[in-house]
Backbone as numpy.savetxt, mean C-alpha at the origin, in Angstrom:
# Nx Ny Nz CAx CAy CAz Cx Cy Cz
30.33 29.38 18.78 29.57 30.04 17.73 29.84 29.37 16.38
31.11 28.97 16.19 31.47 28.32 14.93 30.72 26.99 14.77
30.60 26.29 15.88 29.91 25.01 15.86 28.42 25.19 15.52
27.82 26.22 16.09 26.41 26.51 15.82 26.20 26.86 14.35
27.12 27.63 13.79 27.04 27.99 12.36 27.14 26.74 11.49
28.08 25.87 11.84 28.27 24.63 11.07 27.00 23.78 11.13
26.39 23.70 12.30 25.16 22.91 12.46 24.03 23.50 11.62
23.90 24.84 11.65 22.86 25.50 10.85 23.08 25.24 9.37
24.33 25.36 8.95 24.68 25.12 7.55 24.35 23.69 7.14
24.71 22.73 8.01 24.45 21.32 7.71 22.95 21.05 7.65
22.20 21.61 8.60 20.75 21.40 8.60 20.11 21.94 7.33
20.56 23.10 6.89 20.03 23.70 5.65 20.38 22.82 4.45
21.61 22.32 4.41 22.04 21.46 3.32 21.25 20.15 3.32
21.09 19.59 4.52 20.36 18.33 4.65 18.93 18.47 4.15
18.31 19.60 4.46 16.94 19.84 4.03 16.85 19.95 2.51
17.88 20.53 1.89 17.91 20.62 0.43 18.14 19.25 -0.21
19.06 18.47 0.36 19.38 17.15 -0.18 18.27 16.14 0.08
17.70 16.19 1.27 16.68 15.21 1.67 15.44 15.94 2.15
14.63 16.44 1.20 13.43 17.16 1.64 12.55 16.23 2.47
11.99 16.78 3.51 11.20 15.96 4.43 9.97 15.41 3.72
9.80 14.11 3.80 8.58 13.51 3.28 7.52 13.71 4.36
6.28 13.93 3.95 5.26 14.09 4.98 5.17 12.81 5.81
5.08 12.93 7.11 5.13 11.73 7.94 3.80 11.37 8.56
2.78 12.18 8.34 1.49 11.86 8.96 0.52 11.36 7.90
-0.42 10.50 8.33 -1.44 10.04 7.39 -2.25 11.21 6.84
-2.19 12.38 7.51 -2.90 13.56 7.01 -2.40 13.95 5.63
-1.19 13.49 5.28 -0.64 13.85 3.97 -1.33 13.07 2.85
-2.19 12.12 3.22 -2.92 11.36 2.21 -4.11 12.19 1.70
-4.45 12.02 0.42 -5.54 12.83 -0.13 -6.92 12.44 0.42
-7.04 11.23 0.96 -8.31 10.78 1.54 -8.01 10.03 2.84
-9.00 9.91 3.74 -8.76 9.16 4.99 -8.38 7.70 4.72
-7.54 7.15 5.60 -7.07 5.78 5.42 -8.21 4.78 5.24
-9.28 4.95 6.01 -10.41 4.01 5.95 -11.07 3.99 4.59
-10.97 5.09 3.85 -11.63 5.18 2.55 -10.80 4.59 1.41
-9.55 4.29 1.67 -8.69 3.73 0.63 -9.07 2.27 0.40
-9.30 1.92 -0.86 -9.58 0.53 -1.21 -8.27 -0.13 -1.66
-7.58 0.53 -2.59 -6.27 0.04 -3.00 -5.44 1.16 -3.59
-4.15 0.88 -3.72 -3.22 1.84 -4.29 -2.48 1.16 -5.44
-2.24 1.91 -6.50 -1.56 1.37 -7.68 -0.34 2.22 -8.01
0.79 1.56 -8.18 2.03 2.27 -8.49 2.00 2.82 -9.91
2.49 4.06 -10.05 2.67 4.70 -11.35 4.04 5.38 -11.33
5.10 4.61 -11.49 6.47 5.12 -11.40 6.71 5.83 -10.08
6.92 7.15 -10.10 7.22 7.90 -8.87 5.95 8.43 -8.19
4.79 7.96 -8.63 3.52 8.39 -8.06 2.70 7.17 -7.68
1.66 7.42 -6.88 0.74 6.36 -6.50 -0.67 6.87 -6.80
-1.47 6.02 -7.47 -2.89 6.31 -7.62 -3.60 5.61 -6.47
-4.34 6.37 -5.67 -5.10 5.80 -4.56 -6.56 5.80 -4.97
-7.21 4.65 -4.85 -8.61 4.52 -5.26 -9.50 4.35 -4.03
-10.67 5.03 -4.07 -11.62 4.91 -2.96 -12.81 4.05 -3.39
-13.83 4.00 -2.55 -15.02 3.16 -2.81 -15.70 3.52 -4.12
-15.68 4.79 -4.47 -16.36 5.24 -5.70 -15.44 5.12 -6.92
-14.30 4.45 -6.73 -13.29 4.27 -7.78 -12.72 5.61 -8.25
-12.80 6.62 -7.38 -12.19 7.91 -7.68 -10.69 7.77 -7.47
-9.94 8.34 -8.40 -8.48 8.22 -8.35 -7.89 9.48 -7.72
-7.02 9.28 -6.73 -6.31 10.39 -6.07 -4.82 10.17 -6.29
-4.13 11.19 -6.78 -2.70 11.06 -7.07 -1.85 11.50 -5.88
-0.83 10.70 -5.56 0.07 11.02 -4.46 1.50 10.99 -4.99
2.28 12.08 -4.78 3.65 12.12 -5.31 4.62 11.34 -4.43
4.52 10.02 -4.46 5.34 9.15 -3.62 5.34 7.78 -4.29
6.37 6.98 -4.07 6.36 5.64 -4.64 5.50 4.74 -3.76
5.00 3.67 -4.33 4.16 2.73 -3.58 4.95 2.13 -2.41
6.20 1.78 -2.66 7.03 1.19 -1.61 7.20 2.13 -0.43
7.48 3.40 -0.70 7.69 4.33 0.41 6.38 4.62 1.13
5.26 4.66 0.41 3.96 4.87 1.05 3.64 3.72 2.00
3.77 2.48 1.51 3.48 1.30 2.34 4.39 1.27 3.56
5.67 1.54 3.33 6.64 1.53 4.42 6.32 2.62 5.46
5.96 3.80 4.98 5.64 4.91 5.88 4.43 4.57 6.75
3.40 3.98 6.12 2.20 3.63 6.87 2.48 2.49 7.86
3.36 1.56 7.46 3.72 0.46 8.37 4.43 0.99 9.60
5.32 1.96 9.43 6.06 2.49 10.59 5.14 3.26 11.52
4.01 3.75 11.02 3.06 4.48 11.87 2.02 3.57 12.50
2.02 2.28 12.12 1.04 1.35 12.64 1.49 0.81 13.99
0.62 0.86 14.99 1.01 0.33 16.30 1.34 -1.16 16.22
2.25 -1.60 17.07 2.68 -3.00 17.07 1.49 -3.93 17.24
1.45 -5.00 16.44 0.38 -5.98 16.56 -0.85 -5.67 15.73
-0.91 -4.48 15.16 -2.04 -4.11 14.31 -1.67 -4.35 12.85
-2.69 -4.61 12.02 -2.46 -4.78 10.59 -2.28 -3.41 9.96
-1.23 -3.24 9.13 -1.05 -1.93 8.48 -2.23 -1.62 7.55
-2.49 -0.32 7.31 -3.64 0.07 6.48 -3.50 -0.30 5.01
-2.26 -0.54 4.55 -2.06 -1.00 3.17 -1.10 -2.19 3.20
-1.49 -3.26 2.52 -0.66 -4.46 2.44 -0.29 -4.68 0.98
0.98 -4.84 0.73 1.49 -5.05 -0.64 1.08 -6.43 -1.13
0.50 -6.52 -2.32 0.13 -7.83 -2.88 0.80 -8.06 -4.24
1.46 -7.03 -4.77 2.03 -7.10 -6.11 3.01 -5.94 -6.20
3.95 -5.99 -7.15 4.85 -4.86 -7.34 4.07 -3.59 -7.66
2.90 -3.77 -8.26 2.09 -2.64 -8.71 0.96 -2.26 -7.75
0.56 -3.18 -6.84 -0.62 -2.94 -6.01 -0.39 -3.13 -4.52
-1.12 -2.35 -3.74 -1.25 -2.56 -2.29 -2.73 -2.38 -1.98
-3.26 -3.21 -1.08 -4.69 -3.15 -0.77 -4.91 -2.84 0.70
-6.07 -2.27 0.99 -6.50 -2.05 2.36 -7.13 -3.36 2.82
-6.56 -4.04 3.82 -7.09 -5.34 4.25 -8.57 -5.29 4.62
-9.03 -4.17 5.15 -10.44 -4.04 5.55 -11.37 -4.04 4.34
-10.83 -3.81 3.14 -11.65 -3.74 1.92 -11.59 -5.04 1.10
-10.85 -6.04 1.60 -10.71 -7.30 0.87 -11.90 -8.20 1.20
-12.62 -8.63 0.16 -13.77 -9.51 0.35 -13.40 -10.97 0.18
-12.48 -11.24 -0.75 -12.20 -12.64 -1.08 -10.81 -12.75 -1.71
-10.15 -13.85 -1.42 -8.89 -14.19 -2.09 -9.07 -15.61 -2.60
-8.81 -15.80 -3.90 -8.95 -17.15 -4.45 -7.84 -17.43 -5.45
-7.63 -18.71 -5.70 -6.62 -19.10 -6.69 -7.10 -18.68 -8.08
-6.18 -18.26 -8.90 -6.54 -17.89 -10.27 -6.76 -19.17 -11.09
-7.23 -19.00 -12.31 -7.48 -20.14 -13.20 -6.23 -21.00 -13.37
-5.09 -20.35 -13.45 -3.84 -21.08 -13.67 -3.39 -21.84 -12.41
-4.02 -21.52 -11.27 -3.68 -22.13 -9.99 -2.29 -21.75 -9.50
-1.69 -20.74 -10.11 -0.34 -20.34 -9.71 -0.36 -19.04 -8.93
-1.32 -18.19 -9.24 -1.42 -16.89 -8.57 -2.75 -16.79 -7.84
-2.90 -15.73 -7.08 -4.14 -15.47 -6.37 -4.82 -14.23 -6.93
-6.14 -14.21 -6.84 -6.92 -13.02 -7.20 -7.51 -12.47 -5.91
-7.41 -11.17 -5.74 -7.93 -10.50 -4.56 -9.11 -9.65 -5.00
-10.31 -9.96 -4.45 -11.51 -9.21 -4.81 -11.77 -8.17 -3.72
-11.98 -6.93 -4.15 -12.13 -5.81 -3.22 -13.58 -5.34 -3.13
-13.86 -4.55 -2.10 -15.23 -4.10 -1.83 -15.81 -3.24 -2.96
-14.96 -2.62 -3.77 -15.48 -1.80 -4.88 -15.64 -2.63 -6.16
-15.49 -3.95 -6.05 -15.70 -4.83 -7.20 -14.45 -5.12 -7.99
-13.39 -4.39 -7.74 -12.12 -4.57 -8.48 -11.46 -5.88 -8.08
-10.87 -6.58 -9.06 -10.08 -7.78 -8.77 -8.64 -7.53 -9.19
-7.72 -7.81 -8.29 -6.30 -7.59 -8.55 -5.53 -8.90 -8.38
-4.47 -9.04 -9.16 -3.61 -10.21 -9.00 -2.70 -10.05 -7.80
-2.50 -11.14 -7.09 -1.51 -11.16 -6.03 -0.36 -12.02 -6.54
0.82 -11.43 -6.62 1.94 -12.19 -7.17 2.54 -13.11 -6.11
3.23 -14.15 -6.56 3.83 -15.11 -5.64 4.86 -14.46 -4.73
5.47 -13.37 -5.20 6.45 -12.64 -4.39 5.84 -12.20 -3.07
4.56 -11.82 -3.08 3.90 -11.28 -1.89 2.94 -12.27 -1.25
3.04 -13.54 -1.64 2.14 -14.57 -1.12 2.18 -14.63 0.41
3.35 -14.37 0.99 3.47 -14.42 2.45 2.64 -13.34 3.15
2.13 -12.36 2.39 1.28 -11.32 2.98 -0.18 -11.77 3.11
-0.49 -12.98 2.61 -1.86 -13.50 2.74 -2.32 -13.50 4.19
-1.40 -13.79 5.10 -1.74 -13.85 6.52 -2.23 -12.50 7.05
-1.86 -11.41 6.38 -2.29 -10.08 6.84 -3.69 -9.72 6.36
-4.23 -10.53 5.45 -5.56 -10.25 4.91 -6.60 -11.02 5.72
-7.73 -10.38 6.05 -8.70 -10.97 6.98 -9.66 -11.98 6.35
-9.23 -12.69 5.32 -10.12 -13.65 4.67 -9.41 -14.98 4.46
-10.21 -16.01 4.35 -9.66 -17.33 4.03 -9.54 -17.43 2.52
-8.53 -18.13 2.05 -8.34 -18.30 0.61 -9.33 -19.34 0.10
-10.05 -18.97 -0.94 -11.01 -19.89 -1.56 -10.25 -20.81 -2.50
-10.33 -22.08 -2.22 -9.68 -23.05 -3.10 -10.77 -23.84 -3.82
-11.29 -23.26 -4.88 -12.39 -23.89 -5.58 -11.87 -25.07 -6.38
-12.34 -26.24 -6.03 -11.93 -27.47 -6.72 -13.08 -27.97 -7.58
-12.74 -28.66 -8.62 -13.76 -29.34 -9.43 -14.43 -28.44 -10.45
-14.10 -27.17 -10.50 -14.67 -26.30 -11.53 -13.95 -26.52 -12.84
-14.65 -26.33 -13.92 -14.02 -26.46 -15.24 -12.97 -25.39 -15.45
-11.90 -25.77 -16.17 -10.92 -24.73 -16.46 -9.60 -25.13 -16.15
């Protein structure tokens, strides 16, 4: 009986110290398919849909991306791919990736018309995006 009491006490304490984060995609304000990109805002994430409507989620971008990755079946592309410390994009919504004017970074163009920078830190995630990188040569600039 003492052991059972200790376990109950520990479980209650654990729940207070580490409140359960929602583990299902249902905890998202919109369906995964409708997400175009997510933008970090300190301890929150702004999730944008096709209509550029902003949905606020009380979670960090890193934990959101990680949570969705752990729920993704092996061999499948996760629903959000990190491209910058501030941004993660839905690979299905990426239309084009091209070198920026400076030729040092990449620009990711999304289905809702938004263009986001991809930092060199996340360049290795290019393989997760379903588009070829446009390397426009000979243009002025």
